[in-house]
Coordinates of C-alpha atoms and ligand atoms in Angstrom, one line a residue:
X1 CA 20.2 -12.2 42.5
X2 CA 21.0 -14.1 38.9
X3 CA 23.7 -12.9 36.4
X4 CA 22.9 -11.6 32.7
X5 CA 25.2 -11.9 31.1
X6 CA 25.7 -10.6 27.0
X7 CA 27.6 -11.4 24.1
X8 CA 27.7 -8.0 22.2
X9 CA 29.5 -9.0 18.7
X10 CA 29.5 -5.2 17.1
X11 CA 29.7 -4.8 13.0
X12 CA 27.9 -4.3 10.1
X13 CA 24.7 -5.3 8.9
X14 CA 23.1 -4.6 5.3
X15 CA 19.2 -3.1 5.2
X16 CA 16.6 -2.3 3.8
X17 CA 15.0 0.5 3.7
X18 CA 12.7 3.1 1.9
X19 CA 13.3 0.6 -1.0
X20 CA 17.5 1.3 -0.3
X21 CA 19.6 -0.7 1.1
X22 CA 21.9 0.3 3.3
X23 CA 24.7 -0.1 5.9
X24 CA 25.1 -0.2 9.2
X25 CA 26.4 -0.4 12.6
X26 CA 25.0 -3.4 14.7
X27 CA 25.1 -5.6 17.2
X28 CA 24.6 -9.0 16.5
X29 CA 23.0 -9.1 13.2
X30 CA 19.8 -7.3 15.3
X31 CA 18.9 -3.4 14.4
X32 CA 17.3 -2.0 16.8
X33 CA 20.3 -4.6 19.2
X34 CA 18.9 -7.3 21.7
X35 CA 16.9 -7.1 24.6
X36 CA 18.8 -7.0 27.5
X37 CA 16.3 -8.1 31.5
X38 CA 17.4 -8.2 33.9
X39 CA 15.6 -8.0 38.2
X40 CA 16.1 -5.9 40.7
X41 CA 19.6 -7.5 42.2
X42 CA 20.7 -9.2 39.4
X43 CA 25.1 -8.5 37.9
X44 CA 24.9 -8.2 33.8
X45 CA 27.3 -9.2 31.9
X46 CA 28.4 -8.0 28.0
X47 CA 30.9 -8.7 26.3
X48 CA 31.5 -6.5 23.7
X49 CA 33.7 -7.4 21.1
X50 CA 34.0 -4.4 18.1
X51 CA 34.1 -5.8 14.6
X52 CA 32.9 -2.5 13.0
X53 CA 34.5 0.0 11.7
X54 CA 34.6 2.8 14.2
X55 CA 36.2 3.2 17.4
X56 CA 33.3 1.5 20.3
X57 CA 31.6 2.4 23.7
X58 CA 28.4 1.1 25.0
X59 CA 25.7 3.1 27.9
X60 CA 23.5 2.1 29.7
X61 CA 21.2 4.7 30.6
X62 CA 19.9 5.4 33.0
X63 CA 22.1 2.3 34.9
X64 CA 24.2 4.0 38.5
X65 CA 26.2 2.1 38.3
X66 CA 27.3 2.1 41.4
X67 CA 31.2 2.0 42.6
X68 CA 31.0 0.6 38.6
X69 CA 32.0 4.4 36.8
X70 CA 34.0 1.9 34.6
X71 CA 31.4 0.4 32.8
X72 CA 28.9 3.3 31.9
X73 CA 30.4 3.7 28.6
X74 CA 30.4 7.1 27.6
X75 CA 33.6 8.0 25.1
X76 CA 36.6 9.8 26.9
X77 CA 34.8 10.5 29.3
X78 CA 34.6 6.3 31.9
X79 CA 36.8 4.5 29.2
X80 CA 38.5 5.3 25.9
X81 CA 37.4 3.6 22.5
X82 CA 36.9 0.3 22.2
X83 CA 38.8 -0.2 19.2
X84 CA 38.1 -1.5 15.3
X85 CA 39.5 -5.4 14.7
X86 CA 38.2 -7.1 17.7
X87 CA 37.9 -4.8 20.5
X88 CA 37.1 -6.3 23.4
X89 CA 35.8 -4.6 26.6
X90 CA 33.1 -6.2 29.5
X91 CA 30.4 -3.7 30.8
X92 CA 30.1 -5.1 34.3
X93 CA 27.3 -3.7 36.4
X94 CA 25.0 -4.6 39.4
X95 CA 21.2 -3.5 38.8
X96 CA 20.4 -1.6 42.0
X97 CA 16.5 -1.0 43.2
X98 CA 15.9 -0.1 39.6
X99 CA 12.6 -0.9 38.1
X100 CA 11.1 -0.4 35.3
X101 CA 12.3 0.0 31.2
X102 CA 16.2 2.0 30.0
X103 CA 18.1 1.5 27.3
X104 CA 21.4 0.9 25.9
X105 CA 22.8 2.9 23.1
X106 CA 26.9 3.2 21.8
X107 CA 27.7 6.3 23.0
X108 CA 30.8 7.3 21.1
X109 CA 29.9 9.3 16.9
X110 CA 26.0 9.1 16.4
X111 CA 26.5 5.3 16.0
X112 CA 23.4 5.6 18.6
X113 CA 21.2 5.6 15.8
X114 CA 21.6 2.0 14.5
X115 CA 23.4 0.5 18.0
X116 CA 21.0 0.6 20.6
X117 CA 18.6 -1.5 22.3
X118 CA 15.5 -1.7 25.6
X119 CA 17.1 -3.1 29.0
X120 CA 14.2 -4.0 31.3
X121 CA 14.2 -4.1 34.5
X122 CA 11.7 -6.2 36.5
X123 CA 11.2 -6.5 39.8
X124 CA 12.2 -9.0 42.8
X125 CA 10.4 -12.1 42.2
X126 CA 9.2 -11.1 45.4
X127 CA 8.1 -7.8 44.5
X128 CA 5.9 -7.1 41.8
X129 CA 4.2 -4.0 39.8
X130 CA 3.0 -0.9 42.6
X131 CA 0.0 -1.5 39.9
X132 CA -2.2 -3.8 38.8
X133 CA 0.0 -6.5 36.7
X134 CA 0.3 -5.7 33.3
X135 CA -1.8 -8.5 31.1
X136 CA 1.3 -8.7 28.2
X137 CA 3.8 -5.7 27.1
X138 CA 5.4 -4.3 24.3
X139 CA 9.0 -2.2 23.6
X140 CA 8.0 0.6 21.5
X141 CA 11.9 1.9 20.3
X142 CA 11.4 5.5 18.3
X143 CA 14.1 5.5 16.2
X144 CA 15.4 7.8 12.5
X145 CA 16.3 7.1 9.0
X146 CA 19.3 8.6 7.8
X147 CA 19.6 7.6 4.2
X148 CA 23.2 7.9 4.6
X149 CA 26.4 6.6 7.0
X150 CA 25.5 8.3 10.4
X151 CA 29.0 9.2 11.2
X152 CA 30.1 11.1 7.6
X153 CA 26.4 12.8 8.8
X154 CA 28.0 13.9 12.1
X155 CA 31.6 14.5 10.5
X156 CA 29.7 17.2 8.1
X157 CA 28.3 19.0 10.4
X158 CA 31.1 19.2 12.9
X159 CA 33.1 20.2 9.8
X160 CA 30.4 23.0 9.0
X161 CA 30.3 24.1 12.6
X162 CA 26.0 23.8 12.0
X163 CA 23.9 21.8 12.6
X164 CA 23.7 17.7 10.8
X165 CA 21.5 16.6 8.0
X166 CA 17.6 16.3 9.3
X167 CA 16.7 12.4 9.8
X168 CA 14.9 11.3 6.3
X169 CA 12.6 9.5 8.6
X170 CA 11.2 8.5 12.2
X171 CA 11.0 4.6 13.3
X172 CA 8.7 2.5 15.6
X173 CA 11.5 -0.5 16.2
X174 CA 13.7 0.3 13.6
X175 CA 11.2 0.0 11.2
X176 CA 10.2 2.7 8.9
X177 CA 7.1 0.8 7.9
X178 CA 4.3 2.7 8.3
X179 CA 1.8 -0.5 8.7
X180 CA 3.3 -3.2 10.9
X181 CA 1.7 -5.7 13.4
X182 CA 3.4 -4.2 17.1
X183 CA 0.7 -5.6 19.5
X184 CA -2.5 -7.8 18.7
X185 CA -4.5 -7.1 21.8
X186 CA -7.8 -8.8 23.9
X187 CA -11.0 -5.8 25.1
X188 CA -10.3 -5.9 28.8
X189 CA -6.7 -6.7 29.1
X190 CA -4.0 -3.7 30.4
X191 CA -0.8 -3.2 28.4
X192 CA 2.2 -2.3 29.5
X193 CA 3.9 -0.5 26.3
X194 CA 7.4 0.7 27.2
X195 CA 8.4 3.6 25.1
X196 CA 11.7 4.6 25.0
X197 CA 12.9 7.8 22.6
X198 CA 15.3 6.4 21.1
X199 CA 15.8 9.8 18.0
X200 CA 19.0 11.1 17.3
X201 CA 17.2 15.2 17.6
X202 CA 14.5 15.2 18.5
X203 CA 11.7 15.4 21.0
X204 CA 8.8 12.7 19.8
X205 CA 4.8 13.1 20.2
X206 CA 3.4 9.6 21.1
X207 CA -0.8 8.5 20.8
X208 CA -2.6 5.0 19.8
X209 CA -5.8 6.2 18.4
X210 CA -9.6 5.9 20.4
X211 CA -6.8 4.9 23.7
X212 CA -5.7 6.7 27.1
X213 CA -3.1 5.8 28.9
X214 CA -2.0 5.7 32.8
X215 CA 1.5 6.8 32.7
X216 CA 3.1 4.5 35.5
X217 CA 7.0 5.6 34.8
X218 CA 9.2 7.5 34.0
X219 CA 13.1 6.5 33.5
X220 CA 12.6 3.5 35.4
X221 CA 11.5 5.8 38.5
X222 CA 7.6 5.1 39.2
X223 CA 5.3 7.8 39.5
X224 CA 2.1 8.7 40.7
X225 CA -0.9 7.3 38.4
X226 CA -0.9 9.8 35.7
X227 CA -3.5 9.6 32.9
X228 CA -2.5 11.0 30.0
X229 CA -4.1 10.3 26.0
X230 CA -1.0 11.5 24.6
X231 CA 2.5 11.1 26.0
X232 CA 5.5 13.5 24.8
X233 CA 8.6 11.6 25.7
X234 CA 12.2 13.5 24.7
X235 CA 15.8 11.9 23.4
X236 CA 16.5 9.6 26.6
X237 CA 13.7 9.3 27.9
X238 CA 11.1 6.7 28.7
X239 CA 8.1 5.9 30.1
X240 CA 6.1 3.3 31.0
X241 CA 2.4 3.6 30.3
X242 CA -1.1 1.0 31.2
X243 CA -3.4 1.0 27.8
X244 CA -6.6 -0.5 28.1
X245 CA -7.3 -2.6 25.4
X246 CA -11.6 -0.5 26.5
X247 CA -12.1 0.8 21.9
X248 CA -14.4 -1.2 19.4
X249 CA -12.3 -4.5 18.4
X250 CA -10.7 -2.9 14.7
X251 CA -7.0 -1.8 14.5
X252 CA -5.5 1.3 16.0
X253 CA -2.6 3.5 14.7
X254 CA 0.7 3.8 16.9
X255 CA 1.7 7.1 16.3
X256 CA 5.7 9.1 17.0
X257 CA 5.5 13.3 15.9
X258 CA 8.7 15.4 16.1
X259 CA 7.5 18.0 18.6
X260 CA 9.8 20.9 17.5
X261 CA 10.3 23.4 20.6
X262 CA 11.9 25.7 18.3
X263 CA 9.8 28.9 17.6
X264 CA 10.2 29.0 13.9
X265 CA 11.0 24.9 13.0
X266 CA 9.3 23.6 10.2
X267 CA 10.4 20.6 10.0
X268 CA 7.9 17.5 10.7
X269 CA 7.3 13.6 10.6
X270 CA 5.4 10.3 11.5
X271 CA 5.9 7.3 12.7
X272 CA 2.9 4.1 12.6
X273 CA 3.1 1.2 13.3
X274 CA -0.9 -1.3 14.0
X275 CA -2.5 -2.0 16.9
X276 CA -5.3 -4.7 15.8
X277 CA -8.2 -6.4 18.7
X278 CA -8.5 -10.2 18.5
X279 CA -11.4 -10.7 16.9
X280 CA -11.8 -8.1 15.2
X281 CA -15.0 -7.8 13.0
X282 CA -13.8 -4.6 11.3
X283 CA -12.5 -4.4 7.8
X284 CA -13.0 -0.7 7.8
X285 CA -8.7 1.6 7.3
X286 CA -7.5 1.0 10.7
X287 CA -7.8 4.7 12.2
X288 CA -4.9 7.0 13.1
X289 CA -5.3 9.1 15.9
X290 CA -4.8 13.6 15.5
X291 CA -1.4 14.7 16.8
X292 CA -1.0 17.9 19.1
X293 CA -0.1 20.4 15.7
X294 CA 3.8 19.9 15.6
X295 CA 5.2 23.3 17.7
X296 CA 2.8 22.6 20.8
X297 CA 4.8 23.6 23.7
X298 CA 1.8 23.6 26.0
X299 CA 0.9 19.7 25.7
X300 CA 4.8 19.5 26.0
X301 CA 4.3 21.5 28.9
X302 CA 1.4 20.4 30.3
X303 CA 2.5 16.2 30.7
X304 CA 5.8 17.1 32.2
X305 CA 4.1 19.2 35.0
X306 CA 2.0 16.5 35.6
X307 CA 4.2 13.3 36.0
X308 CA 5.1 13.1 40.3
X309 CA 6.8 10.8 42.3
X310 CA 4.3 7.8 43.4
X311 CA 5.2 7.4 47.2
X312 CA 6.5 4.1 48.5
X313 CA 7.8 2.8 51.5
X314 CA 11.2 2.7 50.1
X315 CA 10.7 5.6 48.7
X316 CA 13.8 8.0 49.2
X317 CA 12.1 11.3 50.1
X318 CA 13.5 14.2 48.9
X319 CA 16.4 15.8 51.2
X320 CA 15.7 18.7 52.3
X321 CA 19.1 19.7 53.3
X322 CA 21.4 21.6 49.9
X323 CA 25.1 21.7 50.5
X324 CA 26.4 22.6 46.8
X325 CA 23.8 25.1 44.8
X326 CA 24.5 25.7 41.4
X327 CA 22.7 28.1 38.9
X328 CA 23.7 26.2 35.0
X329 CA 22.7 28.1 32.2
X330 CA 23.0 26.5 29.2
X331 CA 23.0 26.5 25.1
X332 CA 24.0 27.2 21.7
X333 CA 25.9 29.6 21.0
X334 CA 28.6 30.2 18.6
X335 CA 32.4 30.3 18.6
X336 CA 34.8 30.7 15.6
X337 CA 35.8 28.6 13.1
X338 CA 38.6 26.0 14.1
X339 CA 41.6 25.8 11.5
X340 CA 39.8 21.8 11.0
X341 CA 36.3 23.2 10.2
X342 CA 36.7 23.4 6.7
X343 CA 33.1 23.6 5.5
X344 CA 32.2 26.3 8.6
X345 CA 31.1 29.5 7.5
X346 CA 34.5 32.2 9.2
X347 CA 32.2 35.2 9.2
X348 CA 28.2 33.6 11.4
X349 CA 30.8 31.1 12.8
X350 CA 30.6 27.9 14.7
X351 CA 27.8 26.6 16.4
X352 CA 28.6 25.7 20.9
X353 CA 27.0 24.5 22.8
X354 CA 27.7 25.2 26.4
X355 CA 26.8 25.4 29.9
X356 CA 27.9 28.7 32.2
X357 CA 29.7 29.4 29.0
X358 CA 32.2 26.7 29.4
X359 CA 32.5 25.0 25.7
X360 CA 32.8 21.1 27.1
X361 CA 35.6 19.5 25.1
X362 CA 36.6 16.1 25.4
X363 CA 40.3 15.1 26.4
X364 CA 42.0 13.3 23.9
X365 CA 45.5 11.4 25.6
X366 CA 42.9 9.6 28.8
X367 CA 39.5 9.3 29.8
X368 CA 38.0 12.0 32.6
X369 CA 38.3 9.0 34.7
X370 CA 41.4 7.3 34.1
X371 CA 42.9 11.4 34.8
X372 CA 41.3 11.5 37.9
X373 CA 41.6 7.8 39.5
X374 CA 45.0 7.8 39.1
X375 CA 45.0 11.0 41.1
X376 CA 46.2 13.9 38.9
X377 CA 43.8 15.8 36.6
X378 CA 46.5 17.7 34.8
X379 CA 47.2 18.1 31.2
X380 CA 43.2 16.1 31.1
X381 CA 41.1 17.9 33.1
X382 CA 40.4 20.9 35.1
X383 CA 38.1 21.8 38.3
X384 CA 37.2 25.4 37.2
X385 CA 33.7 24.7 36.2
X386 CA 32.3 28.1 37.9
X387 CA 29.2 27.0 40.1
X388 CA 27.2 30.0 37.9
X389 CA 27.7 31.8 34.8
X390 CA 30.6 34.2 34.6
X391 CA 28.4 36.6 32.6
X392 CA 24.0 37.4 33.0
X393 CA 22.2 38.1 30.4
X394 CA 18.4 37.9 29.9
X395 CA 18.7 34.3 29.5
X396 CA 15.1 33.9 27.5
X397 CA 15.8 36.7 24.8
X398 CA 15.1 35.5 21.9
X399 CA 17.7 34.6 19.2
X400 CA 20.6 37.1 18.2
X401 CA 21.6 38.9 21.3
X402 CA 24.2 39.8 19.8
X403 CA 27.1 40.7 22.7
X404 CA 26.1 37.6 24.9
X405 CA 27.8 35.3 21.2
X406 CA 31.2 36.3 22.2
X407 CA 31.5 34.5 25.6
X408 CA 31.5 31.1 24.9
X409 CA 35.2 29.5 25.6
X410 CA 36.3 25.7 25.5
X411 CA 37.7 23.6 28.1
X412 CA 37.8 20.4 29.9
X413 CA 36.4 21.3 33.2
X414 CA 34.4 19.6 35.7
X415 CA 32.7 20.0 38.4
X416 CA 34.2 18.1 42.1
X417 CA 31.4 17.4 44.7
X418 CA 32.6 15.7 47.9
X419 CA 30.8 12.8 47.8
X420 CA 27.7 12.4 49.7
X421 CA 27.1 16.2 49.4
X422 CA 23.8 17.1 48.3
X423 CA 23.6 19.1 44.8
X424 CA 20.6 22.1 43.1
X425 CA 20.8 22.7 40.2
X426 CA 18.9 25.9 38.3
X427 CA 19.2 24.6 35.1
X428 CA 18.0 27.8 32.6
X429 CA 18.5 27.9 29.3
X430 CA 19.7 30.6 27.3
X431 CA 18.1 30.7 24.0
X432 CA 20.9 32.7 22.5
X433 CA 20.7 30.7 19.0
X434 CA 16.7 30.1 19.3
X435 CA 14.5 28.6 22.3
X436 CA 14.6 24.7 21.4
X437 CA 14.0 22.4 24.6
X438 CA 16.9 20.7 25.3
X439 CA 17.0 17.2 27.6
X440 CA 19.7 16.9 30.2
X441 CA 20.2 13.6 30.4
X442 CA 22.8 13.6 34.0
X443 CA 24.8 9.8 34.0
X444 CA 25.6 8.0 37.5
X445 CA 22.0 8.9 39.5
X446 CA 18.5 10.1 38.9
X447 CA 17.3 13.7 40.1
X448 CA 13.8 15.2 41.0
X449 CA 12.4 17.3 38.8
X450 CA 11.0 20.0 41.4
X451 CA 9.9 22.2 40.0
X452 CA 10.6 23.8 36.1
X453 CA 8.7 26.6 34.2
X454 CA 8.8 29.0 30.5
X455 CA 11.4 32.2 30.8
X456 CA 14.3 32.8 33.0
X457 CA 14.2 31.3 36.9
X458 CA 13.2 33.4 39.8
X459 CA 14.2 32.8 42.8
X460 CA 12.4 34.8 44.3
X461 CA 8.9 33.6 43.4
X462 CA 10.1 30.0 42.2
X463 CA 11.2 28.3 45.0
X464 CA 8.3 28.6 46.7
X465 CA 7.0 26.5 43.3
X466 CA 9.3 23.5 44.5
X467 CA 7.5 19.9 45.5
X468 CA 9.7 18.6 47.9
X469 CA 7.1 16.2 49.1
X470 CA 6.6 13.6 45.6
X471 CA 8.1 15.3 43.0
X472 CA 9.4 12.2 40.3
X473 CA 12.6 11.3 39.6
X474 CA 14.4 11.1 36.7
X475 CA 17.9 10.5 34.4
X476 CA 16.9 12.8 31.3
X477 CA 14.7 16.5 32.1
X478 CA 13.6 18.2 28.8
X479 CA 13.9 21.8 30.4
X480 CA 11.6 24.1 28.6
X481 CA 11.9 25.9 25.3
X482 CA 13.5 29.3 26.8
X483 CA 12.5 27.7 30.4
X484 CA 14.5 26.4 33.2
X485 CA 14.2 23.4 35.7
X486 CA 15.3 23.0 39.0
X487 CA 17.1 19.5 39.7
X488 CA 17.9 17.7 43.9
X489 CA 20.5 14.9 43.3
X490 CA 23.0 13.4 46.0
X491 CA 26.6 12.9 45.5
X492 CA 26.8 9.3 46.5
X493 CA 28.4 7.5 43.7
X494 CA 31.8 7.8 43.1
X495 CA 33.9 8.2 40.0
X496 CA 33.4 10.7 37.2
X497 CA 30.3 11.2 35.3
X498 CA 29.0 13.5 32.9
X499 CA 25.9 15.7 32.2
X500 CA 25.2 16.3 28.8
X501 CA 22.5 17.3 26.6
X502 CA 20.5 14.2 24.1
X503 CA 20.6 15.5 21.7
X504 CA 22.8 14.1 19.7
X505 CA 24.4 16.8 17.5
X506 CA 24.8 19.0 20.6
X507 CA 27.4 16.8 22.7
X508 CA 30.0 17.2 19.8
X509 CA 29.1 20.8 19.7
X510 CA 30.4 21.2 23.8
X511 CA 26.7 21.0 26.1
X512 CA 28.5 19.2 28.4
X513 CA 29.8 18.9 32.1
X514 CA 31.3 16.5 34.2
X515 CA 30.6 15.3 37.7
X516 CA 33.8 14.6 39.2
X517 CA 32.5 12.5 42.6
X518 CA 35.1 11.4 45.9
X519 CA 34.8 8.8 47.3
X520 CA 33.6 8.4 50.4
X521 CA 33.8 6.8 54.4
X522 CA 33.7 3.8 54.1
X523 CA 34.1 0.7 52.5
X524 CA 30.2 0.8 50.5
X525 CA 31.5 4.8 48.8
X526 CA 34.6 3.8 47.3
X527 CA 35.3 3.6 43.5
X528 CA 36.6 0.0 43.4
X529 CA 39.6 -0.2 40.2
X530 CA 39.0 -0.8 36.7
X531 CA 38.8 -3.7 35.5
X532 CA 42.4 -5.6 33.9
X533 CA 40.7 -5.0 29.7
X534 CA 39.8 -1.7 30.9
X535 CA 39.9 0.1 27.6
X536 CA 42.6 2.8 26.9
X537 CA 44.0 5.0 25.1
Ligands
LIG1 CU1 21.6 8.3 26.9 CU2 25.0 10.1 27.8 O1 23.2 9.0 27.0

């Protein structure tokens, strides 16, 4: 095992996009930021120096952070921010039993729009992939671009209590120019595409003209080889897919296009880049893939339902026994405008994301993890997060379920778990303010996706549909539009872990909850004390 060490200098960078020059926040003067490559068993050490004008924190999305909750990164959850003007913090964590494509990103404000990069975990040297070794690989980071400071975009949304302004373009590897050459291929060879959805607010369809894929991993968890010609990635999710270069030697577009789950949405955008064959003998213009309709939920749901986990000797089996069952409803509702929301419509109120009708409030004085470690949550959080929604109603109803609006309350409430217990959560998308697909991301764990479906979860009908044999694992589940998903995980990682919607505008509105996991009985089940440079408020 090696030590993989990086220094991330966060600061201003001026870039040209869409014919304008713009100052963005970026790492080491690169956009997207540096790629981190490690092998299973390695220790990753990243020294972050914040010379940007904003508070900063970095999250290593999908890294399990076993016994290193301090390095997880979400602002005010696992740490106070790294201050502007040269603040520093060293993130240190081990790669434990993980292979595949992950990524890192800022976890404060909307800054992850430009502060992100790939985090590639390769098999240990003696191991190798559980599929034929690809000839080469390409990392494909899908993102969004605003002709504005993203901190201002977020501020405006918060002041108004509504959706943020749409981005003006999608990006592929940071570029808006649709004709850049991303990959050159040799006919007959197989390529590994490592696809990351780093967009803030859009789920995406991804295709390559005249080619199909074999999906081999999702969120750095191996899947059974799954053949498809369209890939669906929600914000936060990753897909590793093999692509065989078996088309006529020519030029082909890859395209990422917004998938809008909201039935009445009209917004669509597409980003493209080129794949070119060596020795191409073709002067014809590159071919565009034919994309699904931008609101094609059936295609999205078929893709997710087709994924199963790869069974290998080392694959842990689904824990058969469940200690804690939760039914968690979540979605967007409304709450009265706060005094500081100066642009908020006093009649309509402010958007409030919630889980079990609690709209999560970030603490101000101290991070949740610090309060957890000092053994006294008083004044920072309570352990009152309900296991079930306090009010039941027809969750899958269309927008305007009137009375339900009144129920969203604000609070910093956590769900406490005993070390090692097995937790099953039915995630029910409530669709009070429009039926939209919400990608829910859990920090600190991979979970099994046992089942998912449309409409209301029904224990009698749906428990029989659970896949307890080979469900796929991941860290971010796109809960279907007005539907549900059931996840199961073992709480064997001490610390404080956020689960939140990875549509970035929903996090500051409170679409989040917290799991607090106690230390366990053995030394390898204890969270060590914080590192000496741990940022405090
Ligand atoms: Cu990718 Cu909490 O984030």
